[in-house]
């Protein structure tokens, strides 16, 4: 404490005091005829002062001020460095915050750590009575349920919209502790007809009017009271940025819900699981069903790292983000090398200054610190710029409605993790940019020419490393670009260019009757087919890529009583489906109204190959259904297969039933229309027709091409992201190469002048400079390719079948691009070299 | 700046010598150097390059205090005075030194 005060109050006078004192000392020595000390007054001063200063911070501050003053004189360097570092750090933090939000975000509930997702009997969803049973067992503090994947029809007085609804148990909001913006959550004493609105839905349809609470909205024809509004940054339990439109109490008898349980304080996941086994056993005795609740039960954490560890799909995405981070990390490295190269050139200019300071007795550590101040200043400014950039990017990204069938909105906000990551990157960048140039300057001795040579060699090595790194980044980017092209070339198995899809969600109140539903479907097909330009209309239980229904069941062939287990994708369609979708019928025929006598199916060729055991498909009969009431089905047609979930998937077995043969228990029904004119022009007419037939049904109408966009999204995102990162890396490397080439030409001006003077032609000079650049590029590229072959190996899991990471064509293209870049970067220096005027250049020397 | 042939001061002993000199009363930097020089029978020479940094360090540590005064020839000079803390320090260091030098002497005698 005392020292601190002394330091604070006395230091101003220190300098004058010491001067007076030393002068007095010398005077006295002279007066007493002692030898006058010839000590280095400056050194004494430094030594004495170091004690009295807050030396580290004060030195740092002075260094920063000095660095700022110096850098102000070279705006080109500052601009290049800021751009390089800003882009590098910006891209890195943006990618990091995206990954953190996607993988580790916490849902908007009280104490997410004590919540667990519960499954019994292997089912993701269970009926409400199961939830009630578990709750009443007292094993957990509370148990709630939600059905996340449902639609509701919202009528705003003019139009009906299909919106995304989450149906919950009534204790959902209280048990989970969901924070609200206005009003309250649903409470156990509420009637069925209440709703909580999501912020965005509220903004879209109610203009963000807070007085909306207590008013009513029309959902599926029911008049519901709005009780609360969720905040803008509400995160659902599912995560991944899923943002539904409304929450409402589950009111239909057969709705099944995903179960979430609040653990009692101090209860571990393992203990909860053990307790659940006992509860499930009691439940098996109390509620008899076809399977056992006791089997395949699980208790999983819902948030943060614990969830990440327990779910496989998360880990795959995690690997993808890790890969992205590694690649953008390489880009930052390239940027750092650029700045290091610039600082190295600057260090040459400061050689004299540093030599003098060394001669005057400045410590090397002290000088190192001063030189690092340059890069510290640049990196901190660069990081600031980068963070601003990443915030803008993230905000823009969050505003984009991704072309997905479900509303996903990532809420990217800066938090301590992102800040810590940015700080880490910045300190890395400071060292990466500054250490090498600073060390070079300080260890430099009095043989400057020797050192200039070494410094150039160092810069050339750095540029070669930079080129190698860009090759790795580019090779990865290209791989994903190839992947995009390859996967776009894969046909989904049906026509997406001339077709329109209409996805209708019927209100449950008026369509619980199957007959009424069938009448509606028939009427829609008839009226849509009457629209001008429409060739064929079909109805289907589902359309590939927008919905999926997989079966695994046993078929019995009555001819030899053989039983076969088959896994297939199921669909139920009207007879015109295959014509409308342009799915070729290979054998037999499509369904016909005359089929009502017995049950018929159409299968795809994969189904025939895998399940029929060499039987002639047409006319083959099999028994299918629950053990006690197996029904006989006859195959009437064989069609080509379609892809159903992802474009890159292996061909799956498929089975189609006529839509009028099944008990249609679903409220969601899809229509496909084949149009003679561009399908985009039909959308309005289709919407109008659907609205006139059933104003209460929400309908989503779009071209087939845009509705299967999701299938291409992963490869598109990969290609765009990695492609642009690759280009960024390339540009940065080009800047570095250009800098080195210019420097080397300037250094060799005299040599070039002599060559021209003794008769070198322009061609000779051009060859000389270009050759130099080409050698550098080639060396870097070859090293990069060699590394890339190993580094890209683990990428195979993200690629379309048939595409290998170590693709010679891919690497060839990257090599070519690098060489062209080398040529482009050498263009300026070459012009400079051939314009050297031997007379003036030699006179200057 | 040739090295003096006289024995150089052992690292760490300068503080002790300065504090010891100051036990005779307040004096300025030059006087401290002279006192040590004379007391050591002209063997030890304290150079200003080590004296002043040592004085500034001791002052910061609170072992001595300083104030401006007039010298014998009417010049402005900075007078150093030993503090209570300094006296405690000198006693400690003297004990250490005695033990150390005795040990060295015994080693060399055998």
PDB file of N, CA and C in Angstrom, chain A residues 81-143:
ATOM      1  N   UNK A  81      -3.884  -5.152 -42.709  1.00  0.00           N
ATOM      2  CA  UNK A  81      -3.866  -5.973 -41.504  1.00  0.00           C
ATOM      3  C   UNK A  81      -5.262  -6.046 -40.887  1.00  0.00           C
ATOM      4  N   UNK A  82      -5.936  -4.883 -40.810  1.00  0.00           N
ATOM      5  CA  UNK A  82      -7.269  -4.867 -40.195  1.00  0.00           C
ATOM      6  C   UNK A  82      -8.233  -5.721 -40.997  1.00  0.00           C
ATOM      7  N   UNK A  83      -8.156  -5.596 -42.310  1.00  0.00           N
ATOM      8  CA  UNK A  83      -9.041  -6.373 -43.167  1.00  0.00           C
ATOM      9  C   UNK A  83      -8.775  -7.863 -42.991  1.00  0.00           C
ATOM     10  N   UNK A  84      -7.495  -8.225 -43.039  1.00  0.00           N
ATOM     11  CA  UNK A  84      -7.130  -9.637 -42.915  1.00  0.00           C
ATOM     12  C   UNK A  84      -7.581 -10.181 -41.569  1.00  0.00           C
ATOM     13  N   UNK A  85      -7.164  -9.490 -40.495  1.00  0.00           N
ATOM     14  CA  UNK A  85      -7.463  -9.996 -39.153  1.00  0.00           C
ATOM     15  C   UNK A  85      -8.949  -9.911 -38.856  1.00  0.00           C
ATOM     16  N   UNK A  86      -9.583  -8.821 -39.297  1.00  0.00           N
ATOM     17  CA  UNK A  86     -11.008  -8.649 -39.043  1.00  0.00           C
ATOM     18  C   UNK A  86     -11.800  -9.778 -39.678  1.00  0.00           C
ATOM     19  N   UNK A  87     -11.513 -10.040 -40.947  1.00  0.00           N
ATOM     20  CA  UNK A  87     -12.214 -11.133 -41.623  1.00  0.00           C
ATOM     21  C   UNK A  87     -11.916 -12.458 -40.945  1.00  0.00           C
ATOM     22  N   UNK A  88     -10.628 -12.665 -40.636  1.00  0.00           N
ATOM     23  CA  UNK A  88     -10.235 -13.932 -40.011  1.00  0.00           C
ATOM     24  C   UNK A  88     -10.932 -14.146 -38.684  1.00  0.00           C
ATOM     25  N   UNK A  89     -10.827 -13.160 -37.798  1.00  0.00           N
ATOM     26  CA  UNK A  89     -11.415 -13.313 -36.457  1.00  0.00           C
ATOM     27  C   UNK A  89     -12.936 -13.292 -36.554  1.00  0.00           C
ATOM     28  N   UNK A  90     -13.473 -12.461 -37.446  1.00  0.00           N
ATOM     29  CA  UNK A  90     -14.918 -12.367 -37.603  1.00  0.00           C
ATOM     30  C   UNK A  90     -15.527 -13.695 -38.036  1.00  0.00           C
ATOM     31  N   UNK A  91     -14.941 -14.279 -39.064  1.00  0.00           N
ATOM     32  CA  UNK A  91     -15.464 -15.559 -39.558  1.00  0.00           C
ATOM     33  C   UNK A  91     -15.371 -16.618 -38.467  1.00  0.00           C
ATOM     34  N   UNK A  92     -14.281 -16.594 -37.720  1.00  0.00           N
ATOM     35  CA  UNK A  92     -14.106 -17.582 -36.658  1.00  0.00           C
ATOM     36  C   UNK A  92     -15.136 -17.441 -35.556  1.00  0.00           C
ATOM     37  N   UNK A  93     -15.355 -16.210 -35.072  1.00  0.00           N
ATOM     38  CA  UNK A  93     -16.311 -16.061 -33.984  1.00  0.00           C
ATOM     39  C   UNK A  93     -17.730 -16.327 -34.469  1.00  0.00           C
ATOM     40  N   UNK A  94     -18.024 -15.919 -35.719  1.00  0.00           N
ATOM     41  CA  UNK A  94     -19.376 -16.165 -36.241  1.00  0.00           C
ATOM     42  C   UNK A  94     -19.647 -17.671 -36.259  1.00  0.00           C
ATOM     43  N   UNK A  95     -18.666 -18.408 -36.755  1.00  0.00           N
ATOM     44  CA  UNK A  95     -18.832 -19.855 -36.850  1.00  0.00           C
ATOM     45  C   UNK A  95     -18.957 -20.464 -35.456  1.00  0.00           C
ATOM     46  N   UNK A  96     -18.152 -19.941 -34.533  1.00  0.00           N
ATOM     47  CA  UNK A  96     -18.179 -20.469 -33.165  1.00  0.00           C
ATOM     48  C   UNK A  96     -19.533 -20.191 -32.518  1.00  0.00           C
ATOM     49  N   UNK A  97     -20.032 -18.964 -32.663  1.00  0.00           N
ATOM     50  CA  UNK A  97     -21.295 -18.658 -31.986  1.00  0.00           C
ATOM     51  C   UNK A  97     -22.438 -19.452 -32.611  1.00  0.00           C
ATOM     52  N   UNK A  98     -22.354 -19.679 -33.910  1.00  0.00           N
ATOM     53  CA  UNK A  98     -23.355 -20.511 -34.581  1.00  0.00           C
ATOM     54  C   UNK A  98     -23.351 -21.925 -33.992  1.00  0.00           C
ATOM     55  N   UNK A  99     -22.157 -22.475 -33.858  1.00  0.00           N
ATOM     56  CA  UNK A  99     -22.026 -23.833 -33.329  1.00  0.00           C
ATOM     57  C   UNK A  99     -22.516 -23.912 -31.889  1.00  0.00           C
ATOM     58  N   UNK A 100     -22.129 -22.915 -31.067  1.00  0.00           N
ATOM     59  CA  UNK A 100     -22.529 -22.921 -29.659  1.00  0.00           C
ATOM     60  C   UNK A 100     -24.045 -22.858 -29.553  1.00  0.00           C
ATOM     61  N   UNK A 101     -24.657 -21.962 -30.363  1.00  0.00           N
ATOM     62  CA  UNK A 101     -26.099 -21.808 -30.304  1.00  0.00           C
ATOM     63  C   UNK A 101     -26.799 -23.092 -30.759  1.00  0.00           C
ATOM     64  N   UNK A 102     -26.249 -23.680 -31.804  1.00  0.00           N
ATOM     65  CA  UNK A 102     -26.895 -24.853 -32.380  1.00  0.00           C
ATOM     66  C   UNK A 102     -26.784 -26.058 -31.451  1.00  0.00           C
ATOM     67  N   UNK A 103     -25.634 -26.206 -30.825  1.00  0.00           N
ATOM     68  CA  UNK A 103     -25.384 -27.435 -30.074  1.00  0.00           C
ATOM     69  C   UNK A 103     -25.586 -27.303 -28.572  1.00  0.00           C
ATOM     70  N   UNK A 104     -25.255 -26.152 -28.018  1.00  0.00           N
ATOM     71  CA  UNK A 104     -25.216 -26.074 -26.554  1.00  0.00           C
ATOM     72  C   UNK A 104     -26.203 -25.069 -25.976  1.00  0.00           C
ATOM     73  N   UNK A 105     -27.171 -24.572 -26.778  1.00  0.00           N
ATOM     74  CA  UNK A 105     -28.036 -23.542 -26.231  1.00  0.00           C
ATOM     75  C   UNK A 105     -28.944 -24.144 -25.155  1.00  0.00           C
ATOM     76  N   UNK A 106     -29.294 -23.296 -24.206  1.00  0.00           N
ATOM     77  CA  UNK A 106     -30.150 -23.733 -23.106  1.00  0.00           C
ATOM     78  C   UNK A 106     -31.594 -23.372 -23.441  1.00  0.00           C
ATOM     79  N   UNK A 107     -32.532 -24.294 -23.258  1.00  0.00           N
ATOM     80  CA  UNK A 107     -33.928 -23.946 -23.500  1.00  0.00           C
ATOM     81  C   UNK A 107     -34.408 -22.928 -22.464  1.00  0.00           C
ATOM     82  N   UNK A 108     -35.455 -22.179 -22.830  1.00  0.00           N
ATOM     83  CA  UNK A 108     -35.968 -21.145 -21.930  1.00  0.00           C
ATOM     84  C   UNK A 108     -36.838 -21.773 -20.858  1.00  0.00           C
ATOM     85  N   UNK A 109     -36.210 -22.361 -19.867  1.00  0.00           N
ATOM     86  CA  UNK A 109     -36.938 -22.917 -18.736  1.00  0.00           C
ATOM     87  C   UNK A 109     -36.130 -22.635 -17.474  1.00  0.00           C
ATOM     88  N   UNK A 110     -36.774 -22.787 -16.324  1.00  0.00           N
ATOM     89  CA  UNK A 110     -36.067 -22.611 -15.066  1.00  0.00           C
ATOM     90  C   UNK A 110     -35.155 -23.826 -14.854  1.00  0.00           C
ATOM     91  N   UNK A 111     -33.905 -23.621 -14.505  1.00  0.00           N
ATOM     92  CA  UNK A 111     -32.963 -24.676 -14.143  1.00  0.00           C
ATOM     93  C   UNK A 111     -33.007 -25.866 -15.112  1.00  0.00           C
ATOM     94  N   UNK A 112     -32.517 -25.612 -16.337  1.00  0.00           N
ATOM     95  CA  UNK A 112     -32.577 -26.641 -17.379  1.00  0.00           C
ATOM     96  C   UNK A 112     -31.777 -27.885 -17.000  1.00  0.00           C
ATOM     97  N   UNK A 113     -30.797 -27.720 -16.105  1.00  0.00           N
ATOM     98  CA  UNK A 113     -29.954 -28.846 -15.735  1.00  0.00           C
ATOM     99  C   UNK A 113     -30.705 -29.957 -15.024  1.00  0.00           C
ATOM    100  N   UNK A 114     -31.824 -29.614 -14.363  1.00  0.00           N
ATOM    101  CA  UNK A 114     -32.544 -30.651 -13.619  1.00  0.00           C
ATOM    102  C   UNK A 114     -33.708 -31.217 -14.424  1.00  0.00           C
ATOM    103  N   UNK A 115     -33.778 -30.859 -15.718  1.00  0.00           N
ATOM    104  CA  UNK A 115     -34.841 -31.410 -16.556  1.00  0.00           C
ATOM    105  C   UNK A 115     -34.314 -32.594 -17.352  1.00  0.00           C
ATOM    106  N   UNK A 116     -35.176 -33.588 -17.580  1.00  0.00           N
ATOM    107  CA  UNK A 116     -34.746 -34.746 -18.360  1.00  0.00           C
ATOM    108  C   UNK A 116     -35.868 -35.158 -19.303  1.00  0.00           C
ATOM    109  N   UNK A 117     -35.461 -35.657 -20.475  1.00  0.00           N
ATOM    110  CA  UNK A 117     -36.438 -36.205 -21.419  1.00  0.00           C
ATOM    111  C   UNK A 117     -36.622 -37.679 -21.074  1.00  0.00           C
ATOM    112  N   UNK A 118     -37.886 -38.107 -20.943  1.00  0.00           N
ATOM    113  CA  UNK A 118     -38.176 -39.471 -20.502  1.00  0.00           C
ATOM    114  C   UNK A 118     -38.872 -40.229 -21.629  1.00  0.00           C
ATOM    115  N   UNK A 119     -38.413 -41.440 -21.880  1.00  0.00           N
ATOM    116  CA  UNK A 119     -39.100 -42.296 -22.849  1.00  0.00           C
ATOM    117  C   UNK A 119     -39.427 -43.618 -22.187  1.00  0.00           C
ATOM    118  N   UNK A 120     -40.634 -44.093 -22.405  1.00  0.00           N
ATOM    119  CA  UNK A 120     -40.973 -45.431 -21.908  1.00  0.00           C
ATOM    120  C   UNK A 120     -41.425 -46.279 -23.088  1.00  0.00           C
ATOM    121  N   UNK A 121     -41.094 -47.551 -23.026  1.00  0.00           N
ATOM    122  CA  UNK A 121     -41.467 -48.479 -24.089  1.00  0.00           C
ATOM    123  C   UNK A 121     -40.859 -48.114 -25.426  1.00  0.00           C
ATOM    124  N   UNK A 122     -39.765 -47.342 -25.425  1.00  0.00           N
ATOM    125  CA  UNK A 122     -39.091 -46.995 -26.660  1.00  0.00           C
ATOM    126  C   UNK A 122     -39.820 -45.953 -27.484  1.00  0.00           C
ATOM    127  N   UNK A 123     -40.933 -45.402 -26.968  1.00  0.00           N
ATOM    128  CA  UNK A 123     -41.699 -44.428 -27.735  1.00  0.00           C
ATOM    129  C   UNK A 123     -41.245 -43.012 -27.426  1.00  0.00           C
ATOM    130  N   UNK A 124     -41.084 -42.216 -28.488  1.00  0.00           N
ATOM    131  CA  UNK A 124     -40.718 -40.830 -28.245  1.00  0.00           C
ATOM    132  C   UNK A 124     -41.897 -40.088 -27.620  1.00  0.00           C
ATOM    133  N   UNK A 125     -43.116 -40.484 -27.981  1.00  0.00           N
ATOM    134  CA  UNK A 125     -44.298 -39.836 -27.431  1.00  0.00           C
ATOM    135  C   UNK A 125     -45.208 -40.863 -26.745  1.00  0.00           C
ATOM    136  N   UNK A 126     -45.885 -40.435 -25.689  1.00  0.00           N
ATOM    137  CA  UNK A 126     -46.798 -41.331 -24.969  1.00  0.00           C
ATOM    138  C   UNK A 126     -48.103 -40.599 -24.692  1.00  0.00           C
ATOM    139  N   UNK A 127     -49.214 -41.361 -24.511  1.00  0.00           N
ATOM    140  CA  UNK A 127     -50.491 -40.707 -24.192  1.00  0.00           C
ATOM    141  C   UNK A 127     -50.458 -40.040 -22.814  1.00  0.00           C
ATOM    142  N   UNK A 128     -51.389 -39.110 -22.623  1.00  0.00           N
ATOM    143  CA  UNK A 128     -51.367 -38.306 -21.412  1.00  0.00           C
ATOM    144  C   UNK A 128     -51.546 -39.139 -20.144  1.00  0.00           C
ATOM    145  N   UNK A 129     -52.286 -40.262 -20.275  1.00  0.00           N
ATOM    146  CA  UNK A 129     -52.505 -41.066 -19.060  1.00  0.00           C
ATOM    147  C   UNK A 129     -51.193 -41.658 -18.550  1.00  0.00           C
ATOM    148  N   UNK A 130     -50.241 -41.923 -19.469  1.00  0.00           N
ATOM    149  CA  UNK A 130     -48.923 -42.411 -19.052  1.00  0.00           C
ATOM    150  C   UNK A 130     -48.197 -41.324 -18.257  1.00  0.00           C
ATOM    151  N   UNK A 131     -48.305 -40.088 -18.762  1.00  0.00           N
ATOM    152  CA  UNK A 131     -47.668 -38.963 -18.066  1.00  0.00           C
ATOM    153  C   UNK A 131     -48.268 -38.815 -16.675  1.00  0.00           C
ATOM    154  N   UNK A 132     -49.611 -38.903 -16.606  1.00  0.00           N
ATOM    155  CA  UNK A 132     -50.275 -38.783 -15.304  1.00  0.00           C
ATOM    156  C   UNK A 132     -49.802 -39.877 -14.349  1.00  0.00           C
ATOM    157  N   UNK A 133     -49.658 -41.094 -14.892  1.00  0.00           N
ATOM    158  CA  UNK A 133     -49.228 -42.216 -14.062  1.00  0.00           C
ATOM    159  C   UNK A 133     -47.838 -41.951 -13.477  1.00  0.00           C
ATOM    160  N   UNK A 134     -46.907 -41.512 -14.354  1.00  0.00           N
ATOM    161  CA  UNK A 134     -45.534 -41.266 -13.871  1.00  0.00           C
ATOM    162  C   UNK A 134     -45.532 -40.135 -12.845  1.00  0.00           C
ATOM    163  N   UNK A 135     -46.355 -39.105 -13.093  1.00  0.00           N
ATOM    164  CA  UNK A 135     -46.371 -37.976 -12.172  1.00  0.00           C
ATOM    165  C   UNK A 135     -46.880 -38.411 -10.800  1.00  0.00           C
ATOM    166  N   UNK A 136     -47.956 -39.217 -10.829  1.00  0.00           N
ATOM    167  CA  UNK A 136     -48.557 -39.595  -9.548  1.00  0.00           C
ATOM    168  C   UNK A 136     -47.671 -40.582  -8.783  1.00  0.00           C
ATOM    169  N   UNK A 137     -46.691 -41.189  -9.467  1.00  0.00           N
ATOM    170  CA  UNK A 137     -45.796 -42.109  -8.758  1.00  0.00           C
ATOM    171  C   UNK A 137     -44.884 -41.357  -7.786  1.00  0.00           C
ATOM    172  N   UNK A 138     -44.736 -40.032  -7.996  1.00  0.00           N
ATOM    173  CA  UNK A 138     -43.923 -39.256  -7.076  1.00  0.00           C
ATOM    174  C   UNK A 138     -42.428 -39.417  -7.259  1.00  0.00           C
ATOM    175  N   UNK A 139     -42.033 -40.108  -8.336  1.00  0.00           N
ATOM    176  CA  UNK A 139     -40.606 -40.306  -8.577  1.00  0.00           C
ATOM    177  C   UNK A 139     -39.918 -38.982  -8.887  1.00  0.00           C
ATOM    178  N   UNK A 140     -40.605 -38.149  -9.658  1.00  0.00           N
ATOM    179  CA  UNK A 140     -40.035 -36.866 -10.057  1.00  0.00           C
ATOM    180  C   UNK A 140     -40.731 -35.739  -9.326  1.00  0.00           C
ATOM    181  N   UNK A 141     -40.059 -34.584  -9.331  1.00  0.00           N
ATOM    182  CA  UNK A 141     -40.673 -33.413  -8.726  1.00  0.00           C
ATOM    183  C   UNK A 141     -41.927 -33.028  -9.512  1.00  0.00           C
ATOM    184  N   UNK A 142     -41.819 -33.098 -10.857  1.00  0.00           N
ATOM    185  CA  UNK A 142     -42.973 -32.843 -11.697  1.00  0.00           C
ATOM    186  C   UNK A 142     -42.732 -33.484 -13.062  1.00  0.00           C
ATOM    187  N   UNK A 143     -43.812 -33.795 -13.765  1.00  0.00           N
ATOM    188  CA  UNK A 143     -43.710 -34.383 -15.095  1.00  0.00           C
ATOM    189  C   UNK A 143     -44.664 -33.626 -16.012  1.00  0.00           C
TER     190      UNK A 143
END
